[in-house]
CSV table of C-alpha atoms in Angstrom, one decimal:
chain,number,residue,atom,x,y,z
A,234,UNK,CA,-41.6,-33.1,4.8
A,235,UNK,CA,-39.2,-33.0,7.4
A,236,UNK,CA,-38.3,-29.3,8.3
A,237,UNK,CA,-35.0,-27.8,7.8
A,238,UNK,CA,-31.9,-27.3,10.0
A,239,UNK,CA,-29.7,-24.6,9.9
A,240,UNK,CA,-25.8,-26.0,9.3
A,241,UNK,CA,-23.7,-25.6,12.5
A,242,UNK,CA,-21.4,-22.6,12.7
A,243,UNK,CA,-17.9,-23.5,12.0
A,244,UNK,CA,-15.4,-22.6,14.4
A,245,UNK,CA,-13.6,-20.1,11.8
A,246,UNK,CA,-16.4,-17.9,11.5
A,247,UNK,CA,-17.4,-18.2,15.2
A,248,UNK,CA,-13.9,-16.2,15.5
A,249,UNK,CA,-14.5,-13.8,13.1
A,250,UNK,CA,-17.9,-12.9,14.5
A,251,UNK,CA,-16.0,-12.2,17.9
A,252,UNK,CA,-13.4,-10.0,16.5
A,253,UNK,CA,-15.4,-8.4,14.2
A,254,UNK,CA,-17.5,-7.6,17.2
A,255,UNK,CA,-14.8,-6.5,19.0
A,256,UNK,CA,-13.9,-4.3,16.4
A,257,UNK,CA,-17.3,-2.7,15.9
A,258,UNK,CA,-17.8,-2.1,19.5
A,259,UNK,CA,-14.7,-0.3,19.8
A,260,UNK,CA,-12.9,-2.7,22.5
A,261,UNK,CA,-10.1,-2.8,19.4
A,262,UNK,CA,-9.2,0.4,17.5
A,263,UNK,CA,-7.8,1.1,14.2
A,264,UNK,CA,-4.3,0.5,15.3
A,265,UNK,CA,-4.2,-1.8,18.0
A,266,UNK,CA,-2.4,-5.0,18.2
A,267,UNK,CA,-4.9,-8.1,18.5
A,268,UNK,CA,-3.7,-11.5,20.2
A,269,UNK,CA,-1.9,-13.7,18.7
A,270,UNK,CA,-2.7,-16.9,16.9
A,271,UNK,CA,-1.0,-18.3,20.1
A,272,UNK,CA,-3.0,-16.2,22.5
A,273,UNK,CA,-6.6,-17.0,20.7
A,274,UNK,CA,-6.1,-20.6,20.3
A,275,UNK,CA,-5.7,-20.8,24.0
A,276,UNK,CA,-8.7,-18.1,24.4
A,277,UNK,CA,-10.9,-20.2,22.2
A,278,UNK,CA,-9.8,-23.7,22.1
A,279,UNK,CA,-9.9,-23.7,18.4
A,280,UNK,CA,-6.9,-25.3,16.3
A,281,UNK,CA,-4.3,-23.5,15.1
A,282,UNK,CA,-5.6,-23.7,11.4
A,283,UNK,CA,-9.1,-22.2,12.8
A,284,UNK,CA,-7.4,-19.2,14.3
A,285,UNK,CA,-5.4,-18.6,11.1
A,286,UNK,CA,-8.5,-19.1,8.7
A,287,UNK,CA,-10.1,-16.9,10.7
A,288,UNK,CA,-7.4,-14.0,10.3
A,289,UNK,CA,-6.8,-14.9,7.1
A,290,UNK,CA,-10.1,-14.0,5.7
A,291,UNK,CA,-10.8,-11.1,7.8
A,292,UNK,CA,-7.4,-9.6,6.3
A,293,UNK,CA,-8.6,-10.2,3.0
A,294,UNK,CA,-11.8,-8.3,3.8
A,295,UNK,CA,-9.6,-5.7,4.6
A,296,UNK,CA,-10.9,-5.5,8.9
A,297,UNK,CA,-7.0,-6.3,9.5
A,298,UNK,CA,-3.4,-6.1,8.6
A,299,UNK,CA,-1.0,-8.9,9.3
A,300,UNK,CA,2.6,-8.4,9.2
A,301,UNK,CA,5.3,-11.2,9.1
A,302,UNK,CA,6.9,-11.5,12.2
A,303,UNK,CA,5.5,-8.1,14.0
A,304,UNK,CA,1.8,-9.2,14.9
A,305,UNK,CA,-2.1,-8.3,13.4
A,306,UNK,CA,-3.7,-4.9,13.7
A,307,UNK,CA,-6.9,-3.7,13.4
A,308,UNK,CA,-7.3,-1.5,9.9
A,309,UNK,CA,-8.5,2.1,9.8
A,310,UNK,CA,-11.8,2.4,7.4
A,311,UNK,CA,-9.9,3.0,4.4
A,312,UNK,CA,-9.6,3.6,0.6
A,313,UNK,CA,-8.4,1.7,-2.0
A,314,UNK,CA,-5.4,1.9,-4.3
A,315,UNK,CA,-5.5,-0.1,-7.5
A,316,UNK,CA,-3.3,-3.0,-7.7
A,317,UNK,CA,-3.5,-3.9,-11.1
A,318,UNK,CA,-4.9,-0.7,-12.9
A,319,UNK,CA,-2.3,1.9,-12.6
A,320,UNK,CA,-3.9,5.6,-11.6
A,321,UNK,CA,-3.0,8.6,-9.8
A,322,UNK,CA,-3.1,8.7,-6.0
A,323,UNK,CA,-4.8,12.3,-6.7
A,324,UNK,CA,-7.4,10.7,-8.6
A,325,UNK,CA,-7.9,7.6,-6.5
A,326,UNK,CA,-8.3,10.4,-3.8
A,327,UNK,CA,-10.5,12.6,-5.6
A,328,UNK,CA,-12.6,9.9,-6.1
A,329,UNK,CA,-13.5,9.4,-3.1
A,330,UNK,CA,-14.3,13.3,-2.3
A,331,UNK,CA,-11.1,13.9,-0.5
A,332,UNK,CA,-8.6,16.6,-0.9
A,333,UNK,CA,-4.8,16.0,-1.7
A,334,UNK,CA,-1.7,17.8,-1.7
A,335,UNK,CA,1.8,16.7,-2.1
A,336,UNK,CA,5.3,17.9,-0.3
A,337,UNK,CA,8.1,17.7,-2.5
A,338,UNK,CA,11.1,16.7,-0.3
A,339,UNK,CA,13.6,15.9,-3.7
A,340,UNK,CA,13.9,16.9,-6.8
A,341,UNK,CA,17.1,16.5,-8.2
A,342,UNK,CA,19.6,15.4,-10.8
A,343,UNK,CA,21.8,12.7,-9.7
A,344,UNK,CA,24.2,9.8,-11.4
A,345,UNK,CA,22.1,6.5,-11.1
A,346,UNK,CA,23.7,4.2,-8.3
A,347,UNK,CA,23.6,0.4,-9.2
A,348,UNK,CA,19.9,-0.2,-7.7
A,349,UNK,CA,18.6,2.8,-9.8
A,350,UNK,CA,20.6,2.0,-12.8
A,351,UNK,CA,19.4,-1.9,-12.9
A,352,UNK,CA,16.1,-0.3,-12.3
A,353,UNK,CA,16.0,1.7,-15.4
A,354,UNK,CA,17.8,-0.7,-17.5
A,355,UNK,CA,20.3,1.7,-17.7
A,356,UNK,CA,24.3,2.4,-17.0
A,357,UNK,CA,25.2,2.8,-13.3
A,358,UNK,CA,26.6,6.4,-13.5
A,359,UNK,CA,24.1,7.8,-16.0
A,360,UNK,CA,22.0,11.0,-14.9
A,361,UNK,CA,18.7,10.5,-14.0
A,362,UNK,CA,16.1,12.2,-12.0
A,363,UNK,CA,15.4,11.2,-8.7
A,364,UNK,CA,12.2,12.7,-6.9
A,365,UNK,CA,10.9,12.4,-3.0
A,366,UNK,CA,7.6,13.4,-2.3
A,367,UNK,CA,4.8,12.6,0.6
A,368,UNK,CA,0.9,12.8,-0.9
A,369,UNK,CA,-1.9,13.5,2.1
A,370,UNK,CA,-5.3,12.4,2.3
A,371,UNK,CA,-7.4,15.3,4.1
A,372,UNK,CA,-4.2,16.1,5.8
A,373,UNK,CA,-3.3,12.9,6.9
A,374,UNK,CA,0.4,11.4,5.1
A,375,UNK,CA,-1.0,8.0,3.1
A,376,UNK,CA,2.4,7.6,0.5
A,377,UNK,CA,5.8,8.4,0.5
A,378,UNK,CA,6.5,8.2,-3.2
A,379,UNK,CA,10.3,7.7,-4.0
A,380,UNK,CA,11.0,7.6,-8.1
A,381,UNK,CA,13.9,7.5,-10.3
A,382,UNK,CA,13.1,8.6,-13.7
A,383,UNK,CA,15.0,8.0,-17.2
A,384,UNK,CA,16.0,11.3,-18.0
A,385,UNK,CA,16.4,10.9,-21.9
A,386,UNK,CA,12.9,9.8,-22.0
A,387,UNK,CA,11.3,12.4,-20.0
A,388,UNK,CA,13.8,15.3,-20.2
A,389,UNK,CA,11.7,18.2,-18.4
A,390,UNK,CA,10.9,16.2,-15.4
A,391,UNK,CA,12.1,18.7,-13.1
A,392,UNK,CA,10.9,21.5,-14.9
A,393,UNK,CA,7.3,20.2,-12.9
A,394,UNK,CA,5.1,21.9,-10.3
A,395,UNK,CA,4.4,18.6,-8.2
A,396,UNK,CA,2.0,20.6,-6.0
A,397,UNK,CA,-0.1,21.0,-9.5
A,398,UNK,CA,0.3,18.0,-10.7
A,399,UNK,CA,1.5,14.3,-9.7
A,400,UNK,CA,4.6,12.5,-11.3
A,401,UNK,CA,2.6,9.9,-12.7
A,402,UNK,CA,-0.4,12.3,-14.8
A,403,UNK,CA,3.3,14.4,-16.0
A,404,UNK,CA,4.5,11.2,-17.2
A,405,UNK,CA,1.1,9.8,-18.4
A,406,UNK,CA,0.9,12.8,-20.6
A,407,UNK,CA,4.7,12.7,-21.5
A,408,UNK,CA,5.6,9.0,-21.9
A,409,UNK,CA,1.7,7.0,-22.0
A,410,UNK,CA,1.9,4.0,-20.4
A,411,UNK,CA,2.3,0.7,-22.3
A,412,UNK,CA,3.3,-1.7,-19.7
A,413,UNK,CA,3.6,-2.1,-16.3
A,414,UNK,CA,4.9,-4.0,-13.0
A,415,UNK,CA,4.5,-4.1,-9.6
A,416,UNK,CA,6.1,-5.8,-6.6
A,417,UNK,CA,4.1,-5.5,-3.3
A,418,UNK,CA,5.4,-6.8,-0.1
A,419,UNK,CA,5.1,-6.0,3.7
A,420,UNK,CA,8.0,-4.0,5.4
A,421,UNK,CA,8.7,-1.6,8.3
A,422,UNK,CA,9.0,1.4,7.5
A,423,UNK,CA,12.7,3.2,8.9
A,424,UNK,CA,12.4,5.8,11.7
A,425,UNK,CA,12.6,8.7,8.9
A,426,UNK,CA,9.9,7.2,7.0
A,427,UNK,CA,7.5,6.7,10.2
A,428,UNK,CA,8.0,10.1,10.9
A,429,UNK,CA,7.0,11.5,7.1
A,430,UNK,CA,4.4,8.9,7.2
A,431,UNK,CA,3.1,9.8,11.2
A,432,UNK,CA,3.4,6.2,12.2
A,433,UNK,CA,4.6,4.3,15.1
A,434,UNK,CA,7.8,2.4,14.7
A,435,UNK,CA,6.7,-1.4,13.8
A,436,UNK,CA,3.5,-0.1,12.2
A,437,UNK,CA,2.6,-2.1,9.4
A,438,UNK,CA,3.7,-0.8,5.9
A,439,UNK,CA,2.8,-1.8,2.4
A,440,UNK,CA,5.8,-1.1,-0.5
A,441,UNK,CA,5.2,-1.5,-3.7
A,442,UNK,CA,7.5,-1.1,-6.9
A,443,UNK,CA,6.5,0.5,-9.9
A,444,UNK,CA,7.9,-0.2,-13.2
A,445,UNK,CA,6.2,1.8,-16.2
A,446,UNK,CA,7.5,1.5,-19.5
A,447,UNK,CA,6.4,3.6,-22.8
A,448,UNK,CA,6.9,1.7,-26.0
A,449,UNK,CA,10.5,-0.3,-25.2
A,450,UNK,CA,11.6,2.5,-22.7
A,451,UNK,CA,11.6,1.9,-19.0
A,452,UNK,CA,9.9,5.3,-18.2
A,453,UNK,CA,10.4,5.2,-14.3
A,454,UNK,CA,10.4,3.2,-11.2
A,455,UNK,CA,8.8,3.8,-7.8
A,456,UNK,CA,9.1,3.3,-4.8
A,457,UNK,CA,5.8,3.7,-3.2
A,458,UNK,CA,5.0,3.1,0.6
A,459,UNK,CA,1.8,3.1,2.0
A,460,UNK,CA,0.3,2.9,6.1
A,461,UNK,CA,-0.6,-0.2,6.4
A,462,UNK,CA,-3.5,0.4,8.2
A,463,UNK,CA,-5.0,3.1,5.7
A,464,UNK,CA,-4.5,1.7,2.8
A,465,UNK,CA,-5.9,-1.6,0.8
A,466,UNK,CA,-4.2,-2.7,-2.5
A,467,UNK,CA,-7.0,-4.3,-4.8
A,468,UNK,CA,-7.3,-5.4,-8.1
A,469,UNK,CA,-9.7,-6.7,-10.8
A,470,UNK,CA,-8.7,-8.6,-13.9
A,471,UNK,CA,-10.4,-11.4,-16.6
A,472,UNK,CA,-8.9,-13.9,-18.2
């Protein structure tokens, strides 16, 4: 019998390995801006597809975070947020031993503009609720939350203690959630926004947008934006 030999290395994982290693070692830091596909295709003599596989993948494992036309930055260690299964960032911070707290910036009555009204499924003009509010993780700002809420559905909305509670557990006990959507997309973040969120201007962001509806009601929408290096968006589903 002829003895075994191990497979080459392909050039896609040979990359990873170094940036990885890079990573590990510390010579890249949560935060910093690695070369570009450009700059390690000349580094490594690798195709273009190689360096891009390479990225791809170790984006998906959640070691970076690549934003369209800005560059690739190395991730902070970080939770997760459920994609598909709704929950409370309280809980999904609880969960993982950490303490939370929430500053209300708005909470207010207002006359849904035409974004909030198409939003809600609902007249532009019509009075809604409209709340602001910045959750921390251990201190640290890890979502600007931004909501319109139907009023008629959820009439003591404001009535809330936000620092007690979260919007979505009020409006999970209020309204219970039959169906939901979300949008998720990259984005930079404005200069208000990276300072609520302690960012750097052109620091990746995550948004996503939150539909919850309760029977045929739309309940509320969100706006929900998220560091892009602290925070991975995953889901599990079966068909």
């Amino acid at each position: 019998m002829l003895p075994s030999r191990s497979a080459p290395v392909p050039f896609y994982e040979k990359v990873k390995q170094t940036i990885s290693d890079n990573i590990a070692s510390g010579v890249w830091r949560p935060h910093d801006r690695i070369p570009s596909e450009a700059e390690l295709v000349a580094q490594f003599g690798f195709s273009r597809m190689t360096i891009n596989r390479a990225l791809r993948e170790l984006t998906d494992e959640g070691l970076l975070v690549r934003l369209q036309g800005v560059g690739t930055f190395v991730a902070e260690p970080k939770g997760q947020s459920a994609l598909f299964e709704i929950r409370s960032i309280a809980d999904e911070i609880a969960a993982r031993h950490h303490q939370h707290r929430c500053e209300v910036l708005t909470l207010e009555q207002t006359q849904a503009n035409a974004l909030q009204a198409t939003a809600l499924n609902v007249r532009e003009g019509t009075l809604i609720f409209h709340s602001v509010m910045v959750h921390y993780e251990n201190d640290l700002p890890v979502q600007i939350e931004d909501r319109c809420v139907n009023a008629g559905v959820v009439p003591d909305y404001l009535a809330q203690d936000y620092s007690q509670t979260t919007p979505h557990a009020y409006l999970s006990l209020i309204a219970p959630l039959t169906e939901g959507e979300h949008i998720v997309e990259a984005v930079r973040a404005t200069a208000e926004e990276c300072a609520l969120l302690n960012i750097k201007e052109h620091d990746p962001c995550l948004l996503i947008h939150r539909r919850t509806w309760s029977a045929s009601h739309i309940v509320s929408h969100a706006r929900l934006l998220f560091p892009g290096s602290r925070y991975r968006l995953q889901g599990h589903f079966m068909s």
